[in-house]
Amino acid sequence: MSILDLVLFPDERLRVECAPVEEVTDEIRTLLDDMAETMYDAPGIGLAAPQIGDLRRIIVVDCGHDSEAEAEHKPNLLKLVNPEIVASRGSKKSEEGCLSIPEIRETIKRAEEIDLRALNEHGEEIELSASGLLAVALQHEIDHLNGVLFIDYLSKLKKQLIRTKLNRLRELAETR
Ligand code: NI
Protein backbone atom coordinates (compact mmCIF):
# COMPACT_ATOMS: atom_id res chain seq x y z
CA MET A 1 0.00 0.00 0.00
CA SER A 2 1.13 3.53 -0.53
CA ILE A 3 0.23 7.03 0.54
CA LEU A 4 -0.83 9.14 -2.42
CA ASP A 5 -0.36 12.89 -2.99
CA LEU A 6 -3.42 15.01 -2.22
CA VAL A 7 -4.84 17.35 -4.86
CA LEU A 8 -5.46 20.76 -3.30
CA PHE A 9 -8.01 23.50 -4.05
CA PRO A 10 -8.17 25.30 -6.51
CA ASP A 11 -6.87 22.44 -8.70
CA GLU A 12 -9.20 21.93 -11.69
CA ARG A 13 -9.31 18.15 -11.11
CA LEU A 14 -11.56 18.87 -8.10
CA ARG A 15 -14.15 20.32 -10.53
CA VAL A 16 -14.64 17.32 -12.81
CA GLU A 17 -17.73 15.11 -13.12
CA CYS A 18 -16.01 11.76 -12.50
CA ALA A 19 -16.59 8.69 -14.69
CA PRO A 20 -18.33 5.53 -13.45
CA VAL A 21 -16.16 2.44 -12.93
CA GLU A 22 -17.15 -0.31 -15.38
CA GLU A 23 -15.61 -3.23 -13.53
CA VAL A 24 -14.11 -3.59 -10.05
CA THR A 25 -10.71 -5.09 -10.81
CA ASP A 26 -7.54 -5.70 -8.78
CA GLU A 27 -6.34 -2.29 -9.93
CA ILE A 28 -9.42 -0.69 -8.34
CA ARG A 29 -8.96 -2.73 -5.13
CA THR A 30 -5.35 -1.54 -4.88
CA LEU A 31 -6.50 2.04 -5.43
CA LEU A 32 -9.14 1.65 -2.67
CA ASP A 33 -6.45 0.38 -0.27
CA ASP A 34 -4.10 3.24 -1.17
CA MET A 35 -6.91 5.77 -0.75
CA ALA A 36 -7.75 4.35 2.68
CA GLU A 37 -4.12 4.52 3.75
CA THR A 38 -3.88 8.12 2.47
CA MET A 39 -7.06 9.04 4.38
CA TYR A 40 -5.81 7.52 7.66
CA ASP A 41 -2.41 9.16 7.23
CA ALA A 42 -3.87 12.66 6.69
CA PRO A 43 -5.85 12.00 8.98
CA GLY A 44 -9.35 12.37 7.60
CA ILE A 45 -12.71 10.57 7.72
CA GLY A 46 -13.29 10.43 3.98
CA LEU A 47 -11.50 10.68 0.65
CA ALA A 48 -12.73 10.76 -2.95
CA ALA A 49 -10.67 9.65 -5.94
CA PRO A 50 -10.36 13.12 -7.57
CA GLN A 51 -8.59 14.23 -4.38
CA ILE A 52 -5.70 11.96 -5.37
CA GLY A 53 -6.03 12.88 -9.06
CA ASP A 54 -8.02 9.85 -10.24
CA LEU A 55 -11.21 10.96 -11.97
CA ARG A 56 -13.37 7.88 -11.34
CA ARG A 57 -16.35 7.40 -9.03
CA ILE A 58 -14.57 5.89 -6.00
CA ILE A 59 -14.65 6.92 -2.33
CA VAL A 60 -13.47 5.69 1.06
CA VAL A 61 -15.02 6.71 4.38
CA ASP A 62 -14.28 5.79 7.99
CA CYS A 63 -15.97 7.74 10.76
CA GLY A 64 -14.04 6.03 13.51
CA HIS A 65 -14.23 3.15 15.93
CA ASP A 66 -15.79 2.63 19.31
CA SER A 67 -12.77 1.24 21.12
CA GLU A 68 -9.00 0.94 20.85
CA ALA A 69 -9.41 -2.81 20.43
CA GLU A 70 -11.40 -2.16 17.28
CA ALA A 71 -9.00 0.44 15.93
CA GLU A 72 -6.64 -2.02 14.31
CA HIS A 73 -9.33 -3.85 12.36
CA LYS A 74 -10.94 -0.73 10.87
CA PRO A 75 -14.48 -2.17 11.19
CA ASN A 76 -16.08 1.02 9.90
CA LEU A 77 -14.03 1.46 6.75
CA LEU A 78 -16.30 1.75 3.71
CA LYS A 79 -14.79 1.31 0.25
CA LEU A 80 -17.41 2.32 -2.31
CA VAL A 81 -17.43 2.31 -6.11
CA ASN A 82 -20.07 4.24 -8.12
CA PRO A 83 -21.90 5.34 -4.94
CA GLU A 84 -25.30 6.90 -5.53
CA ILE A 85 -27.71 8.50 -3.06
CA VAL A 86 -31.17 7.07 -3.75
CA ALA A 87 -33.12 8.76 -0.95
CA SER A 88 -32.55 11.45 1.67
CA ARG A 89 -34.52 12.63 4.67
CA GLY A 90 -34.45 15.62 6.99
CA SER A 91 -31.76 18.26 7.23
CA LYS A 92 -29.05 19.06 9.72
CA LYS A 93 -26.25 21.59 10.06
CA SER A 94 -22.77 20.43 11.02
CA GLU A 95 -19.18 21.57 10.73
CA GLU A 96 -17.15 20.22 7.81
CA GLY A 97 -13.61 20.35 6.56
CA CYS A 98 -11.88 18.86 3.53
CA LEU A 99 -8.40 17.40 3.02
CA SER A 100 -8.19 19.35 -0.25
CA ILE A 101 -9.02 22.66 1.48
CA PRO A 102 -6.78 22.61 4.57
CA GLU A 103 -7.37 24.88 7.57
CA ILE A 104 -10.96 25.72 6.60
CA ARG A 105 -13.96 24.50 8.60
CA GLU A 106 -17.49 25.73 7.98
CA THR A 107 -21.03 24.84 9.01
CA ILE A 108 -22.96 23.24 6.15
CA LYS A 109 -26.57 22.06 5.90
CA ARG A 110 -27.12 18.57 4.51
CA ALA A 111 -29.65 15.75 4.61
CA GLU A 112 -29.78 14.10 8.02
CA GLU A 113 -30.27 10.57 6.71
CA ILE A 114 -29.50 9.00 3.36
CA ASP A 115 -29.98 5.69 1.57
CA LEU A 116 -27.20 4.79 -0.78
CA ARG A 117 -26.44 2.24 -3.46
CA ALA A 118 -22.90 1.32 -4.53
CA LEU A 119 -20.57 -1.48 -5.52
CA ASN A 120 -18.28 -2.87 -2.85
CA GLU A 121 -14.65 -3.85 -3.43
CA HIS A 122 -15.78 -7.24 -4.77
CA GLY A 123 -18.01 -5.61 -7.36
CA GLU A 124 -21.21 -6.61 -5.53
CA GLU A 125 -24.13 -4.21 -5.39
CA ILE A 126 -24.80 -3.07 -1.82
CA GLU A 127 -27.33 -0.78 -0.19
CA LEU A 128 -26.85 1.08 3.04
CA SER A 129 -28.54 3.71 5.15
CA ALA A 130 -26.58 6.30 7.09
CA SER A 131 -27.27 9.08 9.57
CA GLY A 132 -25.21 11.46 11.69
CA LEU A 133 -21.53 11.99 10.87
CA LEU A 134 -21.46 9.06 8.42
CA ALA A 135 -24.30 10.56 6.37
CA VAL A 136 -22.45 13.89 6.26
CA ALA A 137 -19.16 12.27 5.21
CA LEU A 138 -20.83 10.21 2.47
CA GLN A 139 -22.65 13.25 1.04
CA HIS A 140 -19.41 15.27 1.13
CA GLU A 141 -17.41 12.55 -0.68
CA ILE A 142 -20.10 11.87 -3.29
CA ASP A 143 -20.20 15.62 -4.00
CA HIS A 144 -16.48 15.38 -4.86
CA LEU A 145 -17.34 12.88 -7.62
CA ASN A 146 -19.55 15.57 -9.17
CA GLY A 147 -16.93 18.32 -8.89
CA VAL A 148 -18.73 19.91 -5.93
CA LEU A 149 -16.86 21.19 -2.86
CA PHE A 150 -18.35 21.97 0.56
CA ILE A 151 -17.45 25.65 0.21
CA ASP A 152 -19.84 25.82 -2.77
CA TYR A 153 -22.72 25.83 -0.26
CA LEU A 154 -21.47 29.06 1.35
CA SER A 155 -22.38 32.62 0.44
CA LYS A 156 -20.33 34.48 -2.18
CA LEU A 157 -18.86 36.72 0.50
CA LYS A 158 -17.81 33.81 2.68
CA LYS A 159 -16.26 32.04 -0.31
CA GLN A 160 -14.25 35.18 -1.10
CA LEU A 161 -12.99 35.34 2.49
CA ILE A 162 -11.89 31.71 2.27
CA ARG A 163 -10.08 32.33 -1.01
CA THR A 164 -8.22 35.24 0.58
CA LYS A 165 -7.29 33.12 3.60
CA LEU A 166 -6.05 30.25 1.43
CA ASN A 167 -3.97 32.63 -0.71
CA ARG A 168 -2.39 34.04 2.44
CA LEU A 169 -1.63 30.52 3.72
CA ARG A 170 -0.06 29.63 0.36
CA GLU A 171 2.11 32.74 0.40
CA LEU A 172 3.23 31.94 3.94
CA ALA A 173 4.12 28.38 2.90
CA GLU A 174 6.12 29.68 -0.08
CA THR A 175 8.15 32.15 1.95
CA ARG A 176 9.06 29.54 4.53
NI1 NI B 1 -13.46 16.82 0.87
PDB file of C-alpha atoms in Angstrom, residues 18-87:
ATOM      1  CA  CYS A  18     -16.010  11.758 -12.500  1.00  0.00           C
ATOM      2  CA  ALA A  19     -16.591   8.693 -14.688  1.00  0.00           C
ATOM      3  CA  PRO A  20     -18.328   5.528 -13.451  1.00  0.00           C
ATOM      4  CA  VAL A  21     -16.162   2.440 -12.932  1.00  0.00           C
ATOM      5  CA  GLU A  22     -17.155  -0.312 -15.375  1.00  0.00           C
ATOM      6  CA  GLU A  23     -15.606  -3.232 -13.527  1.00  0.00           C
ATOM      7  CA  VAL A  24     -14.112  -3.593 -10.050  1.00  0.00           C
ATOM      8  CA  THR A  25     -10.709  -5.087 -10.813  1.00  0.00           C
ATOM      9  CA  ASP A  26      -7.540  -5.703  -8.784  1.00  0.00           C
ATOM     10  CA  GLU A  27      -6.336  -2.289  -9.931  1.00  0.00           C
ATOM     11  CA  ILE A  28      -9.425  -0.692  -8.336  1.00  0.00           C
ATOM     12  CA  ARG A  29      -8.963  -2.735  -5.129  1.00  0.00           C
ATOM     13  CA  THR A  30      -5.347  -1.537  -4.875  1.00  0.00           C
ATOM     14  CA  LEU A  31      -6.503   2.044  -5.431  1.00  0.00           C
ATOM     15  CA  LEU A  32      -9.136   1.652  -2.666  1.00  0.00           C
ATOM     16  CA  ASP A  33      -6.448   0.383  -0.267  1.00  0.00           C
ATOM     17  CA  ASP A  34      -4.096   3.239  -1.167  1.00  0.00           C
ATOM     18  CA  MET A  35      -6.909   5.775  -0.752  1.00  0.00           C
ATOM     19  CA  ALA A  36      -7.753   4.347   2.685  1.00  0.00           C
ATOM     20  CA  GLU A  37      -4.121   4.520   3.751  1.00  0.00           C
ATOM     21  CA  THR A  38      -3.878   8.118   2.470  1.00  0.00           C
ATOM     22  CA  MET A  39      -7.063   9.040   4.380  1.00  0.00           C
ATOM     23  CA  TYR A  40      -5.813   7.519   7.664  1.00  0.00           C
ATOM     24  CA  ASP A  41      -2.409   9.162   7.229  1.00  0.00           C
ATOM     25  CA  ALA A  42      -3.875  12.659   6.686  1.00  0.00           C
ATOM     26  CA  PRO A  43      -5.846  11.999   8.984  1.00  0.00           C
ATOM     27  CA  GLY A  44      -9.354  12.368   7.601  1.00  0.00           C
ATOM     28  CA  ILE A  45     -12.707  10.568   7.718  1.00  0.00           C
ATOM     29  CA  GLY A  46     -13.291  10.430   3.979  1.00  0.00           C
ATOM     30  CA  LEU A  47     -11.499  10.682   0.653  1.00  0.00           C
ATOM     31  CA  ALA A  48     -12.726  10.762  -2.946  1.00  0.00           C
ATOM     32  CA  ALA A  49     -10.665   9.652  -5.944  1.00  0.00           C
ATOM     33  CA  PRO A  50     -10.362  13.123  -7.574  1.00  0.00           C
ATOM     34  CA  GLN A  51      -8.590  14.231  -4.381  1.00  0.00           C
ATOM     35  CA  ILE A  52      -5.702  11.962  -5.369  1.00  0.00           C
ATOM     36  CA  GLY A  53      -6.032  12.879  -9.056  1.00  0.00           C
ATOM     37  CA  ASP A  54      -8.024   9.845 -10.240  1.00  0.00           C
ATOM     38  CA  LEU A  55     -11.212  10.957 -11.974  1.00  0.00           C
ATOM     39  CA  ARG A  56     -13.373   7.883 -11.343  1.00  0.00           C
ATOM     40  CA  ARG A  57     -16.354   7.401  -9.026  1.00  0.00           C
ATOM     41  CA  ILE A  58     -14.566   5.891  -6.000  1.00  0.00           C
ATOM     42  CA  ILE A  59     -14.652   6.924  -2.329  1.00  0.00           C
ATOM     43  CA  VAL A  60     -13.467   5.687   1.064  1.00  0.00           C
ATOM     44  CA  VAL A  61     -15.025   6.713   4.380  1.00  0.00           C
ATOM     45  CA  ASP A  62     -14.280   5.790   7.990  1.00  0.00           C
ATOM     46  CA  CYS A  63     -15.968   7.742  10.757  1.00  0.00           C
ATOM     47  CA  GLY A  64     -14.038   6.026  13.513  1.00  0.00           C
ATOM     48  CA  HIS A  65     -14.227   3.151  15.926  1.00  0.00           C
ATOM     49  CA  ASP A  66     -15.790   2.631  19.309  1.00  0.00           C
ATOM     50  CA  SER A  67     -12.773   1.241  21.116  1.00  0.00           C
ATOM     51  CA  GLU A  68      -8.997   0.941  20.854  1.00  0.00           C
ATOM     52  CA  ALA A  69      -9.410  -2.809  20.429  1.00  0.00           C
ATOM     53  CA  GLU A  70     -11.399  -2.158  17.275  1.00  0.00           C
ATOM     54  CA  ALA A  71      -9.001   0.445  15.932  1.00  0.00           C
ATOM     55  CA  GLU A  72      -6.638  -2.023  14.314  1.00  0.00           C
ATOM     56  CA  HIS A  73      -9.331  -3.854  12.362  1.00  0.00           C
ATOM     57  CA  LYS A  74     -10.940  -0.735  10.873  1.00  0.00           C
ATOM     58  CA  PRO A  75     -14.477  -2.172  11.186  1.00  0.00           C
ATOM     59  CA  ASN A  76     -16.082   1.015   9.898  1.00  0.00           C
ATOM     60  CA  LEU A  77     -14.031   1.461   6.749  1.00  0.00           C
ATOM     61  CA  LEU A  78     -16.301   1.755   3.708  1.00  0.00           C
ATOM     62  CA  LYS A  79     -14.790   1.311   0.247  1.00  0.00           C
ATOM     63  CA  LEU A  80     -17.411   2.324  -2.311  1.00  0.00           C
ATOM     64  CA  VAL A  81     -17.431   2.312  -6.108  1.00  0.00           C
ATOM     65  CA  ASN A  82     -20.067   4.241  -8.123  1.00  0.00           C
ATOM     66  CA  PRO A  83     -21.903   5.344  -4.938  1.00  0.00           C
ATOM     67  CA  GLU A  84     -25.303   6.901  -5.535  1.00  0.00           C
ATOM     68  CA  ILE A  85     -27.709   8.497  -3.058  1.00  0.00           C
ATOM     69  CA  VAL A  86     -31.173   7.069  -3.753  1.00  0.00           C
ATOM     70  CA  ALA A  87     -33.125   8.763  -0.950  1.00  0.00           C
TER      71      ALA A  87
END
